[in-house]
């Protein structure tokens, strides 16, 4: 049997097409039916009168559910690339195509849906645009079928083209060891746990003993079903439901693999990686990534000897946070941690065997129990004493283990007071924080970023947790923290031209009195009445960056304050001391402004006050 998969932008008619082909609605969740949108993978069985059959995997088009699309993408051999004729290719058309180019698609049929909504010219135009999008992808030169699931137009031609494509595909390696990435787990009353997935290769028999990976547990297959039909034996390319009664449904999840015992698990392996053209500028020597292998999403790092500069295959090393069942030749895809841009994909090579990898692979039971305690704490860190008590270990030993977990990248050490947090949980928090920060940068580029209070609220996490955990990422240069705002590395706020005009005119310099400020109250009154978008936030940015300086109830430009400071320092160096009277003469300002200004210099650690006399602070 073979697997057909859909791909394409949200709402382009993928699920409607699957329903029209098979009679099965792949949107199996009530929420999906109510929203008219696919959220997770859907499955259907395609049958022809002559016995030819296929499994169909229907994916969600919405970018928010791309991780679900990825969980189903590896199994696809024939791709139905769905493009709505009334819209043409859209962002996820391109993204899905890019992903599938790295995986196992052998043949693509281009399906232009919603034929009933366009005339011949519009159809021709949509096809032309789509052909353009297919260039350089796995789908280049694919035959196109214009269909309507409403009128049925074009469906017979498509159905017969799929038939021919299925017949032409060679069987999947039946003699290879069985490998089934699990994409669904559920309990069936009276039977226990059922796992489903696409059998990527090999053969499964009732009664076989297989291994669940990465957990390493051996399980016996009690029964096998393919689309509701009981089977004794199933071959590669089938959608399989396997009954594993010995395992509790809570012990397995999507991403695990049911495989022959030949397959080991790896945490670090060589890869051949091909960057996506648009991702080349995003790549560094060491990249934090989400790796997609089979139906699993695993965080890790992808490293190269040198930063890749072009979109050609390059050797690299993929190191995963947790072990994965994989084998040389398996295709994978990686996305950036945050934002989750697709970076590229490739194939798995040999395991990297280093002392470190060996150690990582074999955490002893003490390490495992300490890690389990950390993991149970989530993003709330724990101090060594508490962790020791929970892990039932001596504190001294616990500290040693915690330090070694930190060294292996499995835990993070927080400062003041020293505490530990599971790295995976911390990374999740960081990824979420960074993506919120990036959204803020995009939506309001004049803002410095987000405060810890804003992040705490948005992520429903205590502010102290946010501050302590994110501090470690700030130390690593993966996040910036300035004046109370978190920002993406390298981000610099930029005012809109309207905002700049507003501040240029409200904080005006008086050529007669170059050191006079504007009144804070006047400025806030102007801010309250202005229609300039984001003016208040831009004001906060100007204060935070020092472009404007608030001194008591006055506001100066940063350049004014710098000039005053230069004069004060110059005079003090020459004269040694300074009175208030001398200061006023020096900068030609009134007493009203002079007193707070000098006090501000005292507070800023530039001058020292002794009675009515100022001197320069040493150093
Ligand atoms: N007129 C017309 N409407 C169609 C056709 N095919 C699908 N639609 C409509 O387009 C909308 C989206 O269809 P779906 O099949 O849910 O789209 P999808 O690609 O599965 O969407 P996601 O799974 O959320 O990405 C629905 O309202 C369908 O009724 C068609 O051939 N003609
Ligand atoms: Mg759908």
XYZ file of C-alpha atoms and ligand atoms in Angstrom:
652
model
C 0.000 0.000 0.000
C 1.040 3.616 -0.399
C 0.305 6.860 1.332
C -1.131 9.882 -0.363
C -0.877 13.175 1.402
C -2.467 16.559 0.981
C -0.620 19.851 1.334
C -1.458 23.472 0.736
C -2.652 26.723 2.199
C -5.458 26.983 4.729
C -8.973 26.759 3.275
C -7.826 25.751 -0.186
C -10.029 22.660 -0.089
C -7.726 19.816 1.030
C -10.227 18.190 3.381
C -13.118 18.682 0.963
C -11.034 16.925 -1.681
C -10.301 13.975 0.602
C -14.005 13.721 1.404
C -14.890 13.794 -2.296
C -12.319 11.080 -3.063
C -13.112 8.720 -0.205
C -16.433 9.616 1.391
C -14.642 10.084 4.711
C -14.454 13.478 6.401
C -10.836 13.728 7.562
C -11.785 16.458 10.017
C -12.575 13.996 12.781
C -12.717 16.425 15.720
C -15.901 18.264 16.595
C -13.896 21.456 16.918
C -12.568 21.022 13.387
C -16.051 20.513 12.024
C -17.389 23.537 13.898
C -14.547 25.772 12.778
C -14.397 24.374 9.270
C -10.654 24.146 9.675
C -8.292 21.224 10.046
C -6.283 21.384 13.282
C -4.620 17.996 13.310
C -3.891 15.168 10.920
C -6.864 13.386 9.363
C -6.912 9.968 7.732
C -8.979 8.305 5.044
C -8.971 5.141 2.956
C -9.030 5.353 -0.827
C -10.214 2.223 -2.679
C -10.672 1.363 -6.338
C -12.868 -1.393 -7.756
C -9.812 -3.300 -9.014
C -8.389 -3.580 -5.498
C -5.840 -0.754 -5.732
C -5.923 1.186 -2.488
C -4.106 3.872 -0.558
C -4.133 5.639 2.766
C -4.639 9.386 2.709
C -3.127 11.718 5.284
C -4.831 15.104 5.328
C -2.900 17.957 6.913
C -3.923 21.303 8.365
C -3.053 24.295 6.212
C -3.012 26.929 8.931
C 0.532 27.915 9.853
C -0.222 27.589 13.561
C -0.626 23.845 13.091
C 2.467 23.324 10.980
C 3.917 21.019 13.665
C 0.941 18.708 13.081
C 1.461 18.856 9.333
C 5.099 17.901 9.922
C 4.076 14.899 12.019
C 2.287 13.479 8.996
C 4.538 14.686 6.195
C 7.303 12.080 6.425
C 4.963 9.233 5.450
C 3.744 10.774 2.181
C 4.792 9.191 -1.121
C 2.257 10.738 -3.458
C 1.479 14.379 -2.878
C -1.792 16.059 -3.736
C -0.705 19.666 -3.783
C -3.907 21.598 -3.338
C -4.163 25.165 -4.609
C -7.467 27.007 -4.745
C -7.942 28.238 -8.309
C -9.487 31.464 -7.038
C -6.471 32.307 -4.879
C -3.383 30.770 -6.421
C -0.341 29.803 -4.355
C -0.191 31.337 -0.864
C 2.432 31.208 1.942
C 1.731 27.690 3.185
C 1.635 26.394 -0.404
C 5.296 27.350 -0.572
C 6.140 26.262 2.965
C 4.531 22.814 2.649
C 6.250 22.293 -0.697
C 9.616 23.252 0.764
C 9.125 20.791 3.630
C 8.055 17.949 1.371
C 11.011 18.503 -0.918
C 13.223 17.201 1.902
C 11.059 14.152 2.664
C 9.868 11.059 0.795
C 7.500 12.311 -1.913
C 7.971 10.425 -5.178
C 5.204 11.921 -7.262
C 3.076 15.041 -7.116
C -0.318 15.758 -8.596
C -1.216 19.430 -8.678
C -4.880 19.850 -7.811
C -6.477 23.208 -8.594
C -9.620 23.214 -6.478
C -12.740 25.375 -6.502
C -12.896 25.183 -10.303
C -16.536 26.291 -10.069
C -15.480 29.681 -8.685
C -13.282 30.754 -11.614
C -13.513 31.151 -15.377
C -11.022 29.665 -17.822
C -8.757 32.748 -17.766
C -8.562 32.849 -13.993
C -7.878 29.135 -13.914
C -5.054 29.556 -16.427
C -3.598 32.371 -14.375
C -3.728 30.372 -11.123
C -2.043 27.451 -12.837
C 0.679 29.662 -14.245
C 1.415 31.177 -10.840
C 1.475 27.732 -9.268
C 3.861 26.349 -11.881
C 6.171 29.193 -11.001
C 5.974 28.208 -7.334
C 6.772 24.584 -8.150
C 10.016 25.390 -9.899
C 12.977 23.878 -8.094
C 10.763 21.825 -5.783
C 9.865 18.167 -5.664
C 6.690 19.055 -7.566
C 8.276 20.716 -10.581
C 6.498 19.722 -13.781
C 3.615 17.981 -11.977
C 0.474 17.313 -14.005
C -2.394 19.616 -13.063
C -6.034 18.694 -12.433
C -8.714 21.333 -12.105
C -11.547 20.069 -9.925
C -14.636 21.171 -8.088
C -15.851 19.159 -5.155
C -19.171 20.985 -5.451
C -19.986 20.138 -9.092
C -17.734 17.089 -9.314
C -15.985 18.529 -12.379
C -12.545 17.015 -12.980
C -12.874 14.460 -10.181
C -12.953 11.408 -12.448
C -9.749 12.465 -14.208
C -8.045 13.083 -10.875
C -9.235 9.788 -9.449
C -7.852 7.894 -12.415
C -4.534 9.811 -12.347
C -4.121 8.849 -8.688
C -4.869 5.240 -9.594
C -2.145 5.241 -12.238
C 0.334 6.876 -9.895
C -0.372 4.256 -7.200
C 0.096 1.374 -9.597
C 3.367 2.819 -10.886
C 4.977 3.181 -7.439
C 7.314 0.367 -6.361
C 6.440 -1.405 -3.109
C 8.079 -0.126 0.043
C 10.961 -2.312 1.203
C 9.024 -5.248 2.736
C 12.143 -7.030 4.022
C 13.587 -4.065 5.883
C 13.074 -3.969 9.665
C 9.712 -2.505 10.655
C 9.614 1.188 11.484
C 6.381 2.905 12.458
C 6.432 6.499 13.749
C 3.410 6.903 16.002
C 1.081 9.768 15.184
C -1.939 8.912 17.324
C -2.473 7.134 20.640
C -5.801 6.292 22.187
C -7.492 3.768 24.426
C -10.254 1.514 23.151
C -12.635 0.133 25.754
C -11.972 -3.572 26.262
C -8.753 -3.520 24.224
C -6.442 -1.035 25.863
C -3.927 1.105 24.066
C -4.003 1.544 20.299
C -1.270 3.365 18.421
C -1.548 4.402 14.790
C 0.948 5.499 12.210
C 2.293 4.950 8.738
C 4.451 1.832 8.498
C 7.441 3.394 6.754
C 9.087 0.110 5.831
C 9.103 -3.589 6.661
C 6.315 -5.940 7.665
C 4.345 -6.298 10.913
C 2.694 -9.492 12.144
C 0.303 -10.126 14.976
C 2.352 -11.558 17.837
C 5.586 -9.741 16.853
C 7.654 -8.310 19.661
C 8.667 -4.786 18.844
C 10.380 -2.016 20.710
C 8.926 1.365 21.592
C 11.602 4.022 21.167
C 13.109 6.112 22.649
C 11.755 4.557 25.869
C 13.189 1.157 24.896
C 10.252 -0.917 26.158
C 9.497 -4.179 24.398
C 5.870 -4.727 23.456
C 3.858 -7.495 21.854
C 1.413 -6.659 19.107
C -1.946 -8.199 19.991
C -3.844 -7.172 16.886
C -3.435 -5.120 13.748
C -5.991 -3.124 11.793
C -5.735 -1.301 8.502
C -8.657 1.085 8.047
C -10.896 -0.892 10.353
C -10.043 -4.284 8.830
C -8.373 -6.877 10.999
C -5.073 -8.106 9.509
C -2.554 -10.781 10.418
C 0.237 -9.093 8.474
C 0.685 -5.550 7.219
C 3.259 -4.225 4.779
C 5.200 -0.994 4.456
C 3.173 1.966 3.246
C 0.043 1.052 5.198
C -1.809 3.120 7.721
C -1.691 0.808 10.718
C -3.502 0.645 14.039
C -1.685 -1.658 16.464
C -3.121 -2.857 19.758
C -0.498 -2.823 22.541
C -2.453 -3.955 25.605
C 0.498 -4.048 27.997
C 1.184 -0.324 27.713
C -0.816 2.413 29.416
C -2.118 5.058 27.050
C -0.480 7.766 29.189
C 2.951 6.225 28.666
C 3.103 6.854 24.907
C 2.708 9.920 22.774
C 3.003 11.098 19.200
C 6.626 11.124 18.121
C 7.576 7.751 19.550
C 8.399 4.938 17.205
C 7.243 1.323 17.202
C 10.081 -0.536 15.545
C 12.055 -3.727 15.192
C 14.635 -4.161 17.946
C 17.410 -3.491 15.380
C 16.801 0.219 15.642
C 18.753 2.023 18.278
C 18.299 5.519 19.548
C 20.674 8.366 18.864
C 21.185 11.755 20.418
C 23.903 13.036 18.172
C 24.548 12.172 14.555
C 26.095 13.418 11.373
C 23.692 14.804 8.822
C 23.733 16.027 5.276
C 21.798 19.246 5.449
C 20.481 21.409 2.668
C 19.466 24.908 3.718
C 16.370 26.483 2.277
C 17.479 29.365 0.071
C 15.644 31.966 2.162
C 17.077 30.518 5.382
C 20.748 30.842 4.470
C 21.109 34.279 6.135
C 19.558 32.893 9.333
C 22.124 30.136 9.753
C 25.027 30.317 12.168
C 27.714 27.794 12.982
C 25.580 26.559 15.863
C 21.812 26.772 15.509
C 19.090 26.060 18.016
C 16.474 24.100 16.125
C 13.307 22.083 16.260
C 14.049 18.886 14.425
C 11.293 16.821 12.817
C 12.076 13.126 12.447
C 9.281 10.733 11.630
C 6.338 12.032 13.652
C 8.548 13.583 16.356
C 9.416 17.181 17.127
C 12.626 17.386 19.172
C 14.628 20.426 20.243
C 18.321 20.372 19.530
C 21.251 22.083 17.897
C 22.476 21.840 14.338
C 26.174 22.676 13.988
C 28.557 23.107 11.109
C 32.300 23.520 10.825
C 31.638 26.782 9.055
C 28.510 28.887 8.684
C 26.751 27.762 5.475
C 26.692 30.556 2.902
C 24.631 28.980 0.144
C 21.691 26.655 -0.389
C 23.699 23.533 -1.212
C 24.077 20.325 0.803
C 26.571 20.624 3.631
C 27.804 18.252 6.340
C 26.677 19.022 9.883
C 25.964 17.484 13.252
C 22.511 17.314 14.774
C 22.460 17.019 18.583
C 19.087 16.359 20.142
C 17.828 17.146 23.629
C 16.490 13.648 23.920
C 17.292 10.480 22.032
C 15.337 9.601 18.907
C 14.850 6.361 17.041
C 16.365 6.964 13.644
C 18.554 5.297 11.046
C 21.024 6.387 8.379
C 19.156 7.763 5.411
C 16.112 8.927 7.330
C 14.899 12.293 6.077
C 14.372 15.163 8.490
C 13.410 18.824 8.505
C 14.464 21.582 10.899
C 12.881 24.865 11.893
C 14.354 27.717 13.855
C 13.474 27.636 17.530
C 11.857 31.035 17.387
C 10.526 32.465 15.200
C 9.839 29.074 13.757
C 11.131 29.644 10.225
C 11.815 26.549 8.163
C 15.597 26.279 7.883
C 15.944 23.252 5.637
C 16.244 19.507 5.798
C 18.368 16.564 4.925
C 19.203 13.011 5.806
C 20.600 11.290 8.848
C 24.155 9.965 8.621
C 26.295 8.029 11.070
C 26.118 8.419 14.833
C 28.674 10.749 16.338
C 30.401 8.714 18.968
C 32.221 10.857 21.475
C 32.809 10.400 25.172
C 30.197 13.084 25.726
C 27.613 11.301 23.595
C 28.268 8.056 25.384
C 27.817 9.677 28.733
C 24.719 11.506 27.593
C 23.256 8.332 26.247
C 23.622 6.563 29.538
C 22.332 8.659 32.405
C 22.571 6.555 35.542
C 19.563 6.171 37.780
C 20.613 8.970 40.131
C 20.941 11.409 37.247
C 17.612 10.230 35.963
C 15.839 10.790 39.253
C 17.294 14.269 39.646
C 16.266 15.085 36.085
C 12.793 13.712 36.782
C 12.460 16.033 39.783
C 13.564 19.009 37.693
C 11.156 18.011 34.999
C 8.280 17.830 37.488
C 9.070 21.367 38.598
C 8.695 22.637 35.049
C 9.866 26.161 34.706
C 9.736 26.780 38.453
C 13.315 26.216 39.514
C 14.327 24.315 42.638
C 17.172 24.750 45.094
C 19.510 21.817 45.688
C 18.063 21.024 49.132
C 14.547 20.624 47.817
C 15.663 18.633 44.792
C 17.771 16.336 47.010
C 14.804 15.624 49.266
C 12.518 14.872 46.364
C 15.079 12.680 44.591
C 15.847 10.933 47.867
C 19.581 11.628 47.559
C 22.154 13.314 49.772
C 22.434 17.013 49.072
C 26.137 16.906 48.298
C 25.620 14.165 45.718
C 22.629 16.040 44.284
C 24.729 19.165 43.745
C 27.343 17.139 41.829
C 24.644 15.576 39.679
C 22.976 18.933 39.049
C 26.279 20.413 37.923
C 26.842 17.505 35.559
C 23.327 17.904 34.152
C 24.121 21.576 33.550
C 27.303 20.580 31.737
C 25.393 18.195 29.515
C 22.883 20.869 28.584
C 20.019 19.124 30.373
C 19.643 21.676 33.162
C 20.285 25.376 33.686
C 21.759 27.017 36.724
C 20.124 30.205 37.917
C 21.964 32.784 39.996
C 21.160 34.649 43.202
C 19.970 32.465 44.846
C 21.447 29.451 43.068
C 18.718 27.153 41.752
C 18.245 24.703 38.919
C 15.678 24.335 36.176
C 15.181 21.728 33.499
C 16.685 22.963 30.248
C 13.788 21.804 28.098
C 11.275 23.724 30.232
C 13.502 26.804 30.270
C 13.941 26.605 26.494
C 10.205 26.494 26.012
C 9.747 29.583 28.145
C 12.556 31.331 26.286
C 11.110 30.382 22.890
C 7.712 31.722 23.876
C 9.182 34.913 25.325
C 11.308 35.495 22.238
C 8.400 34.983 19.913
C 6.284 37.474 21.906
C 9.161 39.922 21.861
C 9.522 39.505 18.094
C 5.824 40.112 17.618
C 6.130 43.285 19.706
C 9.098 44.427 17.594
C 7.113 43.869 14.428
C 3.928 45.498 15.620
C 5.487 48.445 17.438
C 9.089 48.933 16.275
C 9.329 52.118 18.334
C 9.004 50.160 21.585
C 12.089 48.937 23.423
C 10.578 45.484 23.687
C 8.567 43.869 26.460
C 8.871 44.216 30.215
C 8.990 41.234 32.531
C 5.538 42.232 33.791
C 4.109 42.119 30.269
C 5.738 38.738 29.629
C 4.569 37.380 32.978
C 1.009 38.326 32.143
C 1.105 36.995 28.594
C 2.756 33.717 29.544
C 0.831 33.305 32.807
C 4.099 32.694 34.636
C 5.326 34.417 37.802
C 7.464 37.456 37.024
C 10.393 36.296 39.181
C 10.497 33.020 37.233
C 10.585 34.941 33.960
C 13.354 37.226 35.189
C 15.518 34.456 36.640
C 15.191 32.028 33.753
C 15.560 34.623 30.999
C 18.676 36.043 32.693
C 20.554 32.900 31.618
C 19.591 33.496 27.981
C 20.598 37.154 28.274
C 24.007 35.925 29.498
C 24.282 33.686 26.462
C 23.484 36.576 24.135
C 20.252 34.937 22.984
C 18.104 37.753 24.335
C 18.769 41.372 25.270
C 17.703 43.157 28.400
C 17.992 46.943 28.488
C 16.365 49.462 30.785
C 13.802 46.974 31.950
C 12.882 45.733 28.456
C 13.556 42.364 26.835
C 14.432 42.594 23.158
C 15.642 40.290 20.415
C 19.426 40.306 19.956
C 20.494 43.225 17.813
C 17.117 44.937 17.909
C 17.153 48.751 17.982
C 13.874 50.618 18.369
C 12.964 53.008 15.608
C 10.451 55.825 15.787
C 8.059 56.444 12.937
C 8.616 59.666 11.027
C 5.391 61.016 12.551
C 6.682 60.299 16.043
C 10.026 61.920 15.262
C 8.253 65.015 13.954
C 6.113 65.159 17.072
C 9.085 65.112 19.456
C 11.141 67.483 17.293
C 8.381 70.047 17.571
C 7.393 69.512 21.220
C 10.916 69.358 22.633
C 12.173 72.415 20.796
C 15.487 74.010 21.490
C 15.460 77.720 22.132
C 18.495 79.187 20.323
C 18.506 82.041 22.877
C 18.564 79.611 25.839
C 20.227 76.432 24.594
C 20.116 74.760 28.010
C 16.473 75.374 28.805
C 14.338 72.247 29.038
C 10.643 71.770 28.318
C 8.244 71.219 31.211
C 7.387 67.569 31.783
C 3.711 68.541 32.287
C 3.589 70.331 28.938
C 5.041 67.319 27.215
C 2.629 64.862 28.836
C -0.271 67.169 27.990
C 0.865 67.164 24.364
C 1.181 63.371 24.495
C -2.353 63.061 25.819
C -3.895 65.048 22.995
C -1.758 63.998 20.050
C -3.147 61.631 17.457
C 0.307 60.321 16.600
C 0.173 56.554 17.014
C 2.371 55.085 19.738
C 3.618 58.499 20.884
C 3.524 57.583 24.587
C 5.525 54.385 23.971
C 7.953 56.275 21.766
C 8.419 58.719 24.656
C 9.316 55.831 26.958
C 11.825 54.629 24.377
C 13.410 58.085 24.123
C 13.745 58.164 27.915
C 15.108 54.625 28.080
C 17.715 55.239 25.396
C 18.727 58.607 26.890
C 17.629 60.576 23.821
C 15.459 62.498 26.296
C 16.324 62.938 29.973
C 13.834 63.693 32.707
C 15.300 65.912 35.413
C 12.805 66.630 38.195
C 9.832 68.193 36.393
C 11.727 69.101 33.240
C 12.723 67.188 30.132
C 16.024 67.772 28.340
C 17.392 66.383 25.166
C 20.209 63.935 25.730
C 22.486 66.209 23.709
C 21.763 69.130 26.073
C 22.629 67.069 29.128
C 25.835 65.863 27.494
C 26.838 69.458 26.687
C 26.131 70.615 30.253
C 28.113 67.731 31.610
C 31.090 68.524 29.408
C 31.070 72.130 30.618
C 30.742 71.128 34.286
C 33.561 68.614 34.054
C 35.768 71.071 32.143
C 35.242 73.837 34.710
C 35.717 71.546 37.687
C 38.927 70.168 36.275
C 40.277 73.689 35.907
C 38.814 75.278 39.032
C 38.474 72.335 41.425
C 35.181 73.440 42.974
C 31.946 74.994 41.815
C 29.149 76.953 43.487
C 25.560 77.096 42.311
C 26.155 80.662 41.123
C 29.130 79.603 39.015
C 27.105 76.743 37.539
C 24.294 79.109 36.505
C 26.769 81.439 34.828
C 28.449 78.521 33.125
C 25.352 77.325 31.326
C 23.218 80.434 31.436
C 20.163 78.992 33.076
C 17.812 80.075 35.832
C 17.919 78.912 39.440
C 14.699 76.994 38.841
C 16.505 74.642 36.435
C 20.019 74.827 37.849
C 19.290 73.282 41.262
C 17.613 70.084 40.042
C 20.142 69.729 37.244
C 23.126 69.766 39.587
C 21.333 67.411 41.966
C 20.801 65.110 38.997
C 24.563 65.209 38.334
C 25.165 64.365 42.003
C 22.773 61.432 41.775
C 24.330 60.282 38.500
C 27.681 60.047 40.294
C 29.333 62.816 38.280
C 29.637 65.450 40.994
C 29.844 65.377 44.801
C 28.049 67.921 46.933
C 29.565 69.339 50.078
C 27.405 72.179 51.467
C 27.103 74.620 48.591
C 30.301 73.407 46.949
C 30.541 70.746 44.182
C 33.657 68.812 43.322
C 34.234 66.202 40.627
C 33.862 62.590 41.699
C 37.239 60.948 41.391
C 37.684 58.506 38.503
N -16.980 26.450 -4.286
C -16.163 25.511 -3.832
N -15.828 25.512 -2.529
C -15.007 24.567 -2.074
C -14.454 23.590 -2.919
N -13.634 22.794 -2.184
C -13.678 23.282 -0.916
N -14.504 24.340 -0.847
C -14.836 25.124 0.344
O -13.660 25.740 0.829
C -13.683 25.791 2.251
C -12.428 25.165 2.812
O -12.395 23.789 2.498
P -11.562 22.751 3.336
O -11.586 21.490 2.591
O -11.965 22.732 4.753
O -10.128 23.443 3.214
P -8.756 22.863 3.813
O -7.717 23.108 2.781
O -8.924 21.489 4.288
O -8.521 23.862 5.023
P -7.511 23.597 6.277
O -7.529 22.147 6.530
O -8.019 24.396 7.407
O -6.180 24.057 5.795
C -14.940 25.067 2.687
O -15.915 26.016 2.964
C -15.289 24.243 1.474
O -16.671 24.007 1.394
C -14.820 23.610 -4.310
O -14.377 22.818 -5.137
N -15.663 24.612 -4.704
Mg -8.609 20.701 6.055
